[in-house]
Protein backbone atom coordinates (compact mmCIF):
# COMPACT_ATOMS: atom_id res chain seq x y z
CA UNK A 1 107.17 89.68 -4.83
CA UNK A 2 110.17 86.97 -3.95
CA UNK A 3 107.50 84.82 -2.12
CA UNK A 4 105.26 84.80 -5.26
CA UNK A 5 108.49 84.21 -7.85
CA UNK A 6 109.44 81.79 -5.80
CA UNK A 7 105.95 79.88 -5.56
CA UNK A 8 105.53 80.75 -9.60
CA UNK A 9 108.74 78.89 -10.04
CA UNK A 10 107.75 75.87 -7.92
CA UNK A 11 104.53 75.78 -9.29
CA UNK A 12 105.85 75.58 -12.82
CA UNK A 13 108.49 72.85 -12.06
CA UNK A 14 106.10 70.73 -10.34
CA UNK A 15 103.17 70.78 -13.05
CA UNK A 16 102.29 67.94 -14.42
CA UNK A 17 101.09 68.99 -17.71
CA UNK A 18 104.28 68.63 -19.78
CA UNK A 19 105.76 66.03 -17.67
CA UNK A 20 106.15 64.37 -21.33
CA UNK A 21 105.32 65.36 -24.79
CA UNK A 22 102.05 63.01 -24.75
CA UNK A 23 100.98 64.62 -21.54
CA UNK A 24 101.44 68.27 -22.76
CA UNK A 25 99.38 67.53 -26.81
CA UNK A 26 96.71 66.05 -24.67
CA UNK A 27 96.43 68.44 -21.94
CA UNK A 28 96.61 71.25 -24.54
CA UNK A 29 95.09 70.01 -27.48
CA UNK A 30 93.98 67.27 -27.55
CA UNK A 31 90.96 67.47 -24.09
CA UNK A 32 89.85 70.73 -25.07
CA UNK A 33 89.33 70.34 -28.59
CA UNK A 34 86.53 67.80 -27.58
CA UNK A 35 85.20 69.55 -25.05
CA UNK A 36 84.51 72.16 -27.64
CA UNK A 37 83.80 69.47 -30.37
CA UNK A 38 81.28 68.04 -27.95
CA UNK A 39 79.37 71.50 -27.71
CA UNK A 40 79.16 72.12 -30.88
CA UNK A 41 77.64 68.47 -31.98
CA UNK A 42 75.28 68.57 -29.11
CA UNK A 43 74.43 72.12 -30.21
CA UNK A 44 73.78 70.67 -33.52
CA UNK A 45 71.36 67.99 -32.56
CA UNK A 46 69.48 70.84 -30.79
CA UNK A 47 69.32 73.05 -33.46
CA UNK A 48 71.32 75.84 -31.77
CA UNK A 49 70.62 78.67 -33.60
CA UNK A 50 74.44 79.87 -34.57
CA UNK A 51 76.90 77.10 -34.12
CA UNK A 52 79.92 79.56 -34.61
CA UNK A 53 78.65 81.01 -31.04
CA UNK A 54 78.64 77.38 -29.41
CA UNK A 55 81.81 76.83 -30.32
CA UNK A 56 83.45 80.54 -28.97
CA UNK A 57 81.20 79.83 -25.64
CA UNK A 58 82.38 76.05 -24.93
CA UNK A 59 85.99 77.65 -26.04
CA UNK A 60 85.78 80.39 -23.21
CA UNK A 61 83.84 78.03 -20.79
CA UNK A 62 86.76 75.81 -20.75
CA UNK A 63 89.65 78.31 -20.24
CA UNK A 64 87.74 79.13 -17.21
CA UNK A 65 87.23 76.14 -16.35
CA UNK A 66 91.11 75.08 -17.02
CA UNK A 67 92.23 77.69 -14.77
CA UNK A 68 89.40 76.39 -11.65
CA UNK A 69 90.77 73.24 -12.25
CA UNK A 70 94.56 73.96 -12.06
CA UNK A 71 94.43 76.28 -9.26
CA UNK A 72 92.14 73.30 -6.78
CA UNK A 73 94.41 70.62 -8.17
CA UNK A 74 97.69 72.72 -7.01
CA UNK A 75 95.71 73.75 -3.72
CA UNK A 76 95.02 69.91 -3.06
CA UNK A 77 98.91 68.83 -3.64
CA UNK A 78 99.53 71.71 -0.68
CA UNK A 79 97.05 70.52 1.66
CA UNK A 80 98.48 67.00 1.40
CA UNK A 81 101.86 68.02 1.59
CA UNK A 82 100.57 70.54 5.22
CA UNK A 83 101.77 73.64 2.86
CA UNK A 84 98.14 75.07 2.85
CA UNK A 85 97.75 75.10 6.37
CA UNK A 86 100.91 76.32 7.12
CA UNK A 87 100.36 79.39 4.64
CA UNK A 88 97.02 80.19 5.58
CA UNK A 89 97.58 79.64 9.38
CA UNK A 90 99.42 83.59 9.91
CA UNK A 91 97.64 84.92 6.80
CA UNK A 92 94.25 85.78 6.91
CA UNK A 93 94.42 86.58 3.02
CA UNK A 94 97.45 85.70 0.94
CA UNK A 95 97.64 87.31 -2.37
CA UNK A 96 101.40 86.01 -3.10
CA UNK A 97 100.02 82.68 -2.61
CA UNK A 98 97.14 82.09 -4.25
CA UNK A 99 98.73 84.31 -8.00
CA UNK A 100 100.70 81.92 -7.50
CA UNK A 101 98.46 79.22 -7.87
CA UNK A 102 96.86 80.97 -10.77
CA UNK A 103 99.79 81.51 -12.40
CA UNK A 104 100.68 78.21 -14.37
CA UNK A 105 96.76 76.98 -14.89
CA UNK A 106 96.75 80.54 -16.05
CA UNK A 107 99.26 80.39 -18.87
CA UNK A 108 98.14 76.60 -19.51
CA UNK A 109 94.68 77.50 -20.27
CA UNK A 110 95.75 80.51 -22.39
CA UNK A 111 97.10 78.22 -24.63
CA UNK A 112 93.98 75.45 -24.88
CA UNK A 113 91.70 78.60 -25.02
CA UNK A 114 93.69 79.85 -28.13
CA UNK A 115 93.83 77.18 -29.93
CA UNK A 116 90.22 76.09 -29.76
CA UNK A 117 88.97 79.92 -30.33
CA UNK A 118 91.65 79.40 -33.63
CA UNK A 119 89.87 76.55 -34.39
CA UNK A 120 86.41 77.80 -34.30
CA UNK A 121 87.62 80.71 -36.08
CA UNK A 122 89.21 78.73 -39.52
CA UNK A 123 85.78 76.93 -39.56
CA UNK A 124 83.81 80.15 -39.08
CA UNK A 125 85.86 82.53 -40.51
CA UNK A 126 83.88 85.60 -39.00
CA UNK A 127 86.54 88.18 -38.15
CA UNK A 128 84.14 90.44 -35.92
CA UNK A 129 82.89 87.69 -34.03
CA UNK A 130 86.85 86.46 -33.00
CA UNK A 131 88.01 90.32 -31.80
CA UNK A 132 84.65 90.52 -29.51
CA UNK A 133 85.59 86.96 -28.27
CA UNK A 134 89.23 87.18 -27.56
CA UNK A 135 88.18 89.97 -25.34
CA UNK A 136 85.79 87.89 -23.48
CA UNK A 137 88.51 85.35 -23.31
CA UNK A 138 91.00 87.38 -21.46
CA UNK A 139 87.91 88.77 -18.97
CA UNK A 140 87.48 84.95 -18.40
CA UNK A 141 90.62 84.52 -17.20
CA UNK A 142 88.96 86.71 -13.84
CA UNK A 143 86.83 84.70 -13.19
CA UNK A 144 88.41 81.30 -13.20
CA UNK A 145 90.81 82.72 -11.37
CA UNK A 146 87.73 83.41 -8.55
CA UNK A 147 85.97 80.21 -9.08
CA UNK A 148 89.83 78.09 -8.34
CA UNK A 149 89.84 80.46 -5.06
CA UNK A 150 86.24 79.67 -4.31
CA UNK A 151 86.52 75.65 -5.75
CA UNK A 152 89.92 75.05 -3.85
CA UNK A 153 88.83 76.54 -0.42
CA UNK A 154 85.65 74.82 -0.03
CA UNK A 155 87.00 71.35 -1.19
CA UNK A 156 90.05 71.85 1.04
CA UNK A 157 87.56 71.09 3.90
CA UNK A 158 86.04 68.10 2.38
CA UNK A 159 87.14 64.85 2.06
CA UNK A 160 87.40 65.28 -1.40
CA UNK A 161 88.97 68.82 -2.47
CA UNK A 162 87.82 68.05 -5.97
CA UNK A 163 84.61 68.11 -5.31
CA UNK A 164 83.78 71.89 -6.06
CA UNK A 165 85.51 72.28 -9.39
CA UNK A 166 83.73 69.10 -10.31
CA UNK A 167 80.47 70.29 -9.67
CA UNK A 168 81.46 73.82 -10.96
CA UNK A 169 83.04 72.41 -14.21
CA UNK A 170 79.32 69.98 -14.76
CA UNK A 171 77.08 72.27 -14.43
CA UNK A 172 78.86 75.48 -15.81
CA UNK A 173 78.24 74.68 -19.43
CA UNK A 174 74.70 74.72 -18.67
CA UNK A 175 74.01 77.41 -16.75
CA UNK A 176 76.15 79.83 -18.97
CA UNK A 177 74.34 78.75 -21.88
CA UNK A 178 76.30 77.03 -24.15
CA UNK A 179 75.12 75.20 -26.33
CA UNK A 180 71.80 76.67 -26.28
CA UNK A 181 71.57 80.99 -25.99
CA UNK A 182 70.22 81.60 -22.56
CA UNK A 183 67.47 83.63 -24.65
CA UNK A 184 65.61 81.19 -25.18
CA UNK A 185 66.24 78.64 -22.30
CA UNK A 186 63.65 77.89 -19.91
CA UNK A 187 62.73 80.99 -17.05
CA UNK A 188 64.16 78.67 -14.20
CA UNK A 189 67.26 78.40 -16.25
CA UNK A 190 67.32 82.36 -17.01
CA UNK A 191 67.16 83.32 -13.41
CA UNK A 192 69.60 80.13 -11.95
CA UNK A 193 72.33 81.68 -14.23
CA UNK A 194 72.47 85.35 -12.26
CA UNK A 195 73.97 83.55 -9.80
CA UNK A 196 76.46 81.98 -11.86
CA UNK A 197 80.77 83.54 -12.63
CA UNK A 198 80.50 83.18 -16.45
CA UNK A 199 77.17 83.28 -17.85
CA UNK A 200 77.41 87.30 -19.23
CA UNK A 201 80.64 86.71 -20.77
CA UNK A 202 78.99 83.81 -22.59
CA UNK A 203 75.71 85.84 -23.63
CA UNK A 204 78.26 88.66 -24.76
CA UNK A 205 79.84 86.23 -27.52
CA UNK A 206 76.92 87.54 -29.85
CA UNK A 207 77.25 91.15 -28.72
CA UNK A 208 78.60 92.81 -25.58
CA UNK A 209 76.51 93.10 -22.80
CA UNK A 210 78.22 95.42 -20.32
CA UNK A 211 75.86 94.87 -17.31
CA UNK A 212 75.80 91.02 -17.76
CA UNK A 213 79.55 90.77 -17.62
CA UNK A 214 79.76 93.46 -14.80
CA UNK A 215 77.44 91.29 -12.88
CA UNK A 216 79.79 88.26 -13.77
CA UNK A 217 82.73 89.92 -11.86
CA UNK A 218 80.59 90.58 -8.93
CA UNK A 219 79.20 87.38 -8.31
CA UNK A 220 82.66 86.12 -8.57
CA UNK A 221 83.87 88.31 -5.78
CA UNK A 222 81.37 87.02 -3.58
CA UNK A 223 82.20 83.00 -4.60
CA UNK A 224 86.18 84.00 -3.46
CA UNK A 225 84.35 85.36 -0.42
CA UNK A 226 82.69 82.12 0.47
CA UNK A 227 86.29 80.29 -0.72
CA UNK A 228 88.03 82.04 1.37
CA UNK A 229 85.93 81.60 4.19
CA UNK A 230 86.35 78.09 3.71
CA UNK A 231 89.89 78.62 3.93
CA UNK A 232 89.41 80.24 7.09
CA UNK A 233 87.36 77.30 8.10
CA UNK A 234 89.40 74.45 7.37
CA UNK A 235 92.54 76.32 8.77
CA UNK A 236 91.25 76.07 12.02
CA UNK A 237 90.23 72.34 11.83
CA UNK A 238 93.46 71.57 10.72
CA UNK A 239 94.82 73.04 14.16
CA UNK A 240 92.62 71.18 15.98
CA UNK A 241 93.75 68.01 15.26
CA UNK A 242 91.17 67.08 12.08
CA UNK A 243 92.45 64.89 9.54
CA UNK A 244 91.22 64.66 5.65
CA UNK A 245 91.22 61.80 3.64
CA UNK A 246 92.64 63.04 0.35
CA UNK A 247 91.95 61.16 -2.92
């Protein structure tokens, strides 16, 4: 517990997102209200079937997504700076360390997810929908949480250790079904998106589907799996002598 205050507090000093009050509107505000803006207009165009739903999906898509990203762009300051390898070198598994990482992409992304499920909401106004959807929201927290672990250890081996959240954070909206209801997306799409942290929580926005978000927890247990493995991987590179070029 004092190695994971400690970290918290670092963690929180050291974050870049309210460096100044421009930095904090737009990482806040001002990003996520177009990513959700950009749903729902796209969602529009396709003749999305309940644009209320876009807009809570895209709004719980990117708090996961906020979190992924936050947690592999802490994990890449520590594996410039040698603190990654030095953590994970006598740890096979360090819980302190990577809650800590969580903890301030966390509490960032609980306020961008608010206020664009607020948002959505005043323009809606559908009072069942928001209750089922802030639950889904906090559930999402889960798995972004798994998908930073799994992000951050496989790009901590690569040259670039954005790589994985960038590919996660493309393709995510898709695959979840966003803008369109996985119902009636295409039967390649339907079965891709088993295999994909997120996608139940997103079909639950128009009614809970217990199974579908069970299945989302598991398949994010076994992306940490392969992150951590990763970790395990580039760990013992980095003792070796192997060098990363870090953007």
């Amino acid at each position: 517990m004092s190695r994971l205050r400690s970290a918290v507090a670092v963690s929180w000093s050291s974050s870049m997102a309210f460096a100044t009050v421009g930095t904090a509107v737009t990482t806040v505000l001002i990003v996520p209200m177009l990513s959700v803006a950009f749903a729902v207009m796209l969602g529009a165009d396709l003749a999305a079937p309940d644009l209320a739903r876009t807009g809570y999906a895209a709004a719980i898509v990117s708090w996961i997504v906020g979190i992924m990203s936050g947690i592999v762009s802490a994990v890449a300051t520590d594996r410039t700076l040698g603190i990654y390898a030095l953590v994970h070198q006598y740890r096979l598994i360090d819980p302190a360390y990577w809650l800590a990482k969580a903890a301030v992409p966390s509490v960032l992304s609980f306020l961008t997810g608010a206020t664009s499920i607020g948002v959505v909401f005043v323009l809606s106004g559908d009072t069942a929908l928001l209750a089922r959807v802030v639950v889904l929201a906090l559930l999402a927290i889960i798995v972004g949480i798994g998908l930073g672990i799994a992000a951050a250890g496989v790009g901590v081996a690569l040259p670039d250790p954005y790589l994985g959240a960038t590919i996660l954070a493309t393709f995510l909206p898709l695959f979840t079904g966003v803008v369109v209801p996985l119902d009636v997306a295409p039967v390649w799409l339907r079965a891709l998106s088993f295999g994909v942290p997120g996608a139940g929580l997103v079909s639950s926005v128009s009614g809970i589907e217990a199974i579908a978000v069970l299945r989302d927890f598991a398949v994010t247990v076994v992306y940490i799996a392969v992150g951590l493995a990763m970790t395990r991987r580039a760990c013992a590179l980095l003792r070796r002598g192997r060098h990363f070029h870090t953007l």
